[in-house]
GROMACS .gro file of N, CA and C in nm:
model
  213
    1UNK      N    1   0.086  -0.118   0.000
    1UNK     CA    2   0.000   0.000   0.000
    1UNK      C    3   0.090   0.124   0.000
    2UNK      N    4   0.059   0.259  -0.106
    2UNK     CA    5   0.125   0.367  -0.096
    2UNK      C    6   0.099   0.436   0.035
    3UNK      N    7   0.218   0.498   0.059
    3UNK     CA    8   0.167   0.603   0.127
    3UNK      C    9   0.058   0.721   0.146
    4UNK      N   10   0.029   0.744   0.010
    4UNK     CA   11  -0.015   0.843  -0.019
    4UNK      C   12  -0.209   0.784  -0.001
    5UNK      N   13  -0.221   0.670  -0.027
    5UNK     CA   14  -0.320   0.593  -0.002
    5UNK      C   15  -0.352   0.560   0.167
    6UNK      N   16  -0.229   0.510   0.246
    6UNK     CA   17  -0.260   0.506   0.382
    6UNK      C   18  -0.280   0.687   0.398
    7UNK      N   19  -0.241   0.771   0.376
    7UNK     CA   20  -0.271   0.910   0.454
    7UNK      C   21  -0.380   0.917   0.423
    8UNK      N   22  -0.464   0.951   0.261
    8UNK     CA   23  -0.614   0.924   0.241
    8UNK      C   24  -0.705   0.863   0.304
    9UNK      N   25  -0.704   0.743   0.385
    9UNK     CA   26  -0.759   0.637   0.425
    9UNK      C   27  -0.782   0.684   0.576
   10UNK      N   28  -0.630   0.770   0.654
   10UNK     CA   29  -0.625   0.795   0.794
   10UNK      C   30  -0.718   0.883   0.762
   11UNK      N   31  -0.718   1.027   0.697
   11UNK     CA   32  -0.778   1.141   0.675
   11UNK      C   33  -0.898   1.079   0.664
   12UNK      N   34  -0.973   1.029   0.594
   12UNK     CA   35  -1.114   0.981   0.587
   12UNK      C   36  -1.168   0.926   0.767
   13UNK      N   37  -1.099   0.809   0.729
   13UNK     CA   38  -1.084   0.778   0.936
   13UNK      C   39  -1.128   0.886   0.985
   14UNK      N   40  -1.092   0.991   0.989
   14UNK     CA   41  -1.013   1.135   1.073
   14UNK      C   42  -1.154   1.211   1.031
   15UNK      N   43  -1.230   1.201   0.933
   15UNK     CA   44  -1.299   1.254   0.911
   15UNK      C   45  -1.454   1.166   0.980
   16UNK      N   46  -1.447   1.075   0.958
   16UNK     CA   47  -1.576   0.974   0.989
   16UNK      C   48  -1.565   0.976   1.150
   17UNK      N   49  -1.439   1.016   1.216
   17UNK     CA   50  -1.461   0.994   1.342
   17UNK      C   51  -1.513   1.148   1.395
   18UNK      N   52  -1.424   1.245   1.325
   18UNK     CA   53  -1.504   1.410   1.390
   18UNK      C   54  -1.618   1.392   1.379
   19UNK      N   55  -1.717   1.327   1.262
   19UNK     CA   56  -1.823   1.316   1.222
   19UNK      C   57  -1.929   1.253   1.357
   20UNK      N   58  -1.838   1.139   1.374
   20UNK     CA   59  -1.947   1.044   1.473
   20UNK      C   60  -1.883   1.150   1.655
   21UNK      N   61  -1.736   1.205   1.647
   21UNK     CA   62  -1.746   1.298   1.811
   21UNK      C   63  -1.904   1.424   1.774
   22UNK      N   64  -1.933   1.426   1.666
   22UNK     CA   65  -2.039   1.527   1.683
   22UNK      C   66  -2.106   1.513   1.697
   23UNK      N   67  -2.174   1.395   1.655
   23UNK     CA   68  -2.267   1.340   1.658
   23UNK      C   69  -2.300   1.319   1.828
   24UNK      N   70  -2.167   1.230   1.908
   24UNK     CA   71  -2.191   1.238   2.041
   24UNK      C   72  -2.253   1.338   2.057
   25UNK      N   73  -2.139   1.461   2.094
   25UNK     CA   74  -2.115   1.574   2.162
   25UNK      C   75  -2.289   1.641   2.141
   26UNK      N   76  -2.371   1.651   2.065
   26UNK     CA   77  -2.533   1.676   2.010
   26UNK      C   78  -2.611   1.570   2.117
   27UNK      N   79  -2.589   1.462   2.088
   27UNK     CA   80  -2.645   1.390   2.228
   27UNK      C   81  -2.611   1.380   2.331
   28UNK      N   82  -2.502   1.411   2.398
   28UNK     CA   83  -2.441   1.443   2.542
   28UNK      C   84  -2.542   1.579   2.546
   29UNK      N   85  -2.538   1.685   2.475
   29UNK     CA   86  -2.590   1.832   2.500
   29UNK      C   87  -2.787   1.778   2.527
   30UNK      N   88  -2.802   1.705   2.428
   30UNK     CA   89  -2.973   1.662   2.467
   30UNK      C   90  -2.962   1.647   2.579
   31UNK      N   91  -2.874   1.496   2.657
   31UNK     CA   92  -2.917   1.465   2.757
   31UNK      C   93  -2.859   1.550   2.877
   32UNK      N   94  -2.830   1.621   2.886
   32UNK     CA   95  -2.803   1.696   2.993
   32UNK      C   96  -2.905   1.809   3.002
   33UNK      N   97  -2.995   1.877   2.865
   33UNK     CA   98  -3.100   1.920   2.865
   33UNK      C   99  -3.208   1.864   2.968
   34UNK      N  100  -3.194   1.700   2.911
   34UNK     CA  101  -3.313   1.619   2.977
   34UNK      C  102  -3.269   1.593   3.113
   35UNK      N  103  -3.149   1.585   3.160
   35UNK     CA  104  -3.153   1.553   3.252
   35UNK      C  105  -3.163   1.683   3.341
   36UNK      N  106  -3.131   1.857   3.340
   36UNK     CA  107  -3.211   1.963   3.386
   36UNK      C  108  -3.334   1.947   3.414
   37UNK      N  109  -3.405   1.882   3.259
   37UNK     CA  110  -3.567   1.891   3.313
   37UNK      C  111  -3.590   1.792   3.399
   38UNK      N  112  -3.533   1.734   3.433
   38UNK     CA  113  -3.587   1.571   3.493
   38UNK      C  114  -3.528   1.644   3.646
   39UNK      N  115  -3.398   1.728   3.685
   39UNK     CA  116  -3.434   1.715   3.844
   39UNK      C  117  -3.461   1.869   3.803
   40UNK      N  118  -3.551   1.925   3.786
   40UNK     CA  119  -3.615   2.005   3.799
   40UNK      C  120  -3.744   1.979   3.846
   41UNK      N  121  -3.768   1.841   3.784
   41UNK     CA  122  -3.901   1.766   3.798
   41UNK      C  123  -3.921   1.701   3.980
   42UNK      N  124  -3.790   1.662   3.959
   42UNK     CA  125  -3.790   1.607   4.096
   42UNK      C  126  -3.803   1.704   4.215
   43UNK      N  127  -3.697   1.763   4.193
   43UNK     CA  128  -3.735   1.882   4.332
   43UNK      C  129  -3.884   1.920   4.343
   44UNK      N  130  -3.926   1.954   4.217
   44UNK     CA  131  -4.072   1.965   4.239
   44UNK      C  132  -4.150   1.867   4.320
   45UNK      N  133  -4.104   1.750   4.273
   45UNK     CA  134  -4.183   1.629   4.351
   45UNK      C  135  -4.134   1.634   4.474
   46UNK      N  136  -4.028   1.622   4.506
   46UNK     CA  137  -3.972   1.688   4.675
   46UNK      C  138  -4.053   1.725   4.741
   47UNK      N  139  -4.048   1.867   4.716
   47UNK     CA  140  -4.121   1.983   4.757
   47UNK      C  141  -4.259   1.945   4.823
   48UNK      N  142  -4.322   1.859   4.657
   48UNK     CA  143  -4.478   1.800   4.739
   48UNK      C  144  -4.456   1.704   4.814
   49UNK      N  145  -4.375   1.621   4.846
   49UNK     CA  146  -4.363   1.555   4.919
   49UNK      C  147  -4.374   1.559   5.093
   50UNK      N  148  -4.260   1.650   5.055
   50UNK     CA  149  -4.254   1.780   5.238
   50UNK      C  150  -4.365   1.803   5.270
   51UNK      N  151  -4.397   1.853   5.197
   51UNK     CA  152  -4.587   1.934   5.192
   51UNK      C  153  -4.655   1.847   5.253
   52UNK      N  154  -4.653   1.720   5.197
   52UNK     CA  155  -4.770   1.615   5.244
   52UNK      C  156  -4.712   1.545   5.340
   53UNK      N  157  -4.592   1.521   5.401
   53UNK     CA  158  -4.523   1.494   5.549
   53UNK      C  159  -4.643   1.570   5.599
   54UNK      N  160  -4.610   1.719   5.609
   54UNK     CA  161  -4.632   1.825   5.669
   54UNK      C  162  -4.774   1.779   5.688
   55UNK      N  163  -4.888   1.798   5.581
   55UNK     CA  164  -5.002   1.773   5.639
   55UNK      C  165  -5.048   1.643   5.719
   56UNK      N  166  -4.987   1.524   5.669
   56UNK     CA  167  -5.028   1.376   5.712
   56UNK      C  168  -4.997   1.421   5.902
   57UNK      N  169  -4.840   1.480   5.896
   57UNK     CA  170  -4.840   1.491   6.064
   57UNK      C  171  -4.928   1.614   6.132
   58UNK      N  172  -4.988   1.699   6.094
   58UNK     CA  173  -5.105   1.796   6.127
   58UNK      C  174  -5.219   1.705   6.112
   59UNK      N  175  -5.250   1.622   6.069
   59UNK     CA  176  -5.399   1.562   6.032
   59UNK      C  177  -5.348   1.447   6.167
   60UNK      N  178  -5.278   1.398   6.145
   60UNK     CA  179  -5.279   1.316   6.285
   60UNK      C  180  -5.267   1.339   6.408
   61UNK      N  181  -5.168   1.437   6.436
   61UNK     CA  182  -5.211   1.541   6.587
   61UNK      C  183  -5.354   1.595   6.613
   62UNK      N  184  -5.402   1.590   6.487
   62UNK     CA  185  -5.572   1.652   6.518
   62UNK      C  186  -5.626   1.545   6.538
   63UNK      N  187  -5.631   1.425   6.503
   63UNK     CA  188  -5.690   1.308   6.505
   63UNK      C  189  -5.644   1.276   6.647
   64UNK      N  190  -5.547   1.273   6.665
   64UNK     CA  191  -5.520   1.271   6.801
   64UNK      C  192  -5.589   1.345   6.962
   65UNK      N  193  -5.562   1.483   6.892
   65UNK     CA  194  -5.646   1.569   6.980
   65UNK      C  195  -5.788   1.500   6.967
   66UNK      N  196  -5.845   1.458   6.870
   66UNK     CA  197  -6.035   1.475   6.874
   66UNK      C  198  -5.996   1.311   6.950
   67UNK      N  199  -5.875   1.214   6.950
   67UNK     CA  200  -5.952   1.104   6.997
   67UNK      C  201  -5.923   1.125   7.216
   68UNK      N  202  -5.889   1.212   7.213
   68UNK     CA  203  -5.829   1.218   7.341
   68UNK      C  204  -5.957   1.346   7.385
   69UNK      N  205  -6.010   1.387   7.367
   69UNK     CA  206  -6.105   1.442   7.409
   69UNK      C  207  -6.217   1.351   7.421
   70UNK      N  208  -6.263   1.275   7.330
   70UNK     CA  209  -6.339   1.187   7.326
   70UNK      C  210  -6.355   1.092   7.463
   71UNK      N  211  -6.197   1.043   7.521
   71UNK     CA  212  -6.159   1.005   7.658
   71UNK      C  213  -6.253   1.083   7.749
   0.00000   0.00000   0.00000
């Protein structure tokens, strides 16, 4: 094989591979999009989560209070 044929061959290589790092580098950038929206999503769900701690232990101190009066 010439030389001049292996450099053609690397260069193509060289080219098919920038081709497919871009290709990554476009889907690395999606998923880090998606993955923003996704714990964005979550904290949200957090958040309600706390919330409903919060009420379940207020609804049961009251339940509490009405069963202790009841005594």
């Amino acid at each position: 094989m010439k030389m001049s044929e292996r450099l053609r061959e690397s260069r193509e290589r060289i080219d098919e591979l920038v081709r497919v790092n871009a290709g990554l580098m476009e889907e690395n950038a999606r998923l880090l999009r998606e993955l923003e929206r996704v714990r964005g999503w979550a904290f949200s769900v957090d958040d309600e989560l706390k919330h409903i701690k919060v009420v379940v232990g207020e609804t049961q101190a009251f339940l509490e209070r009405l069963r202790s009066d009841k005594k």
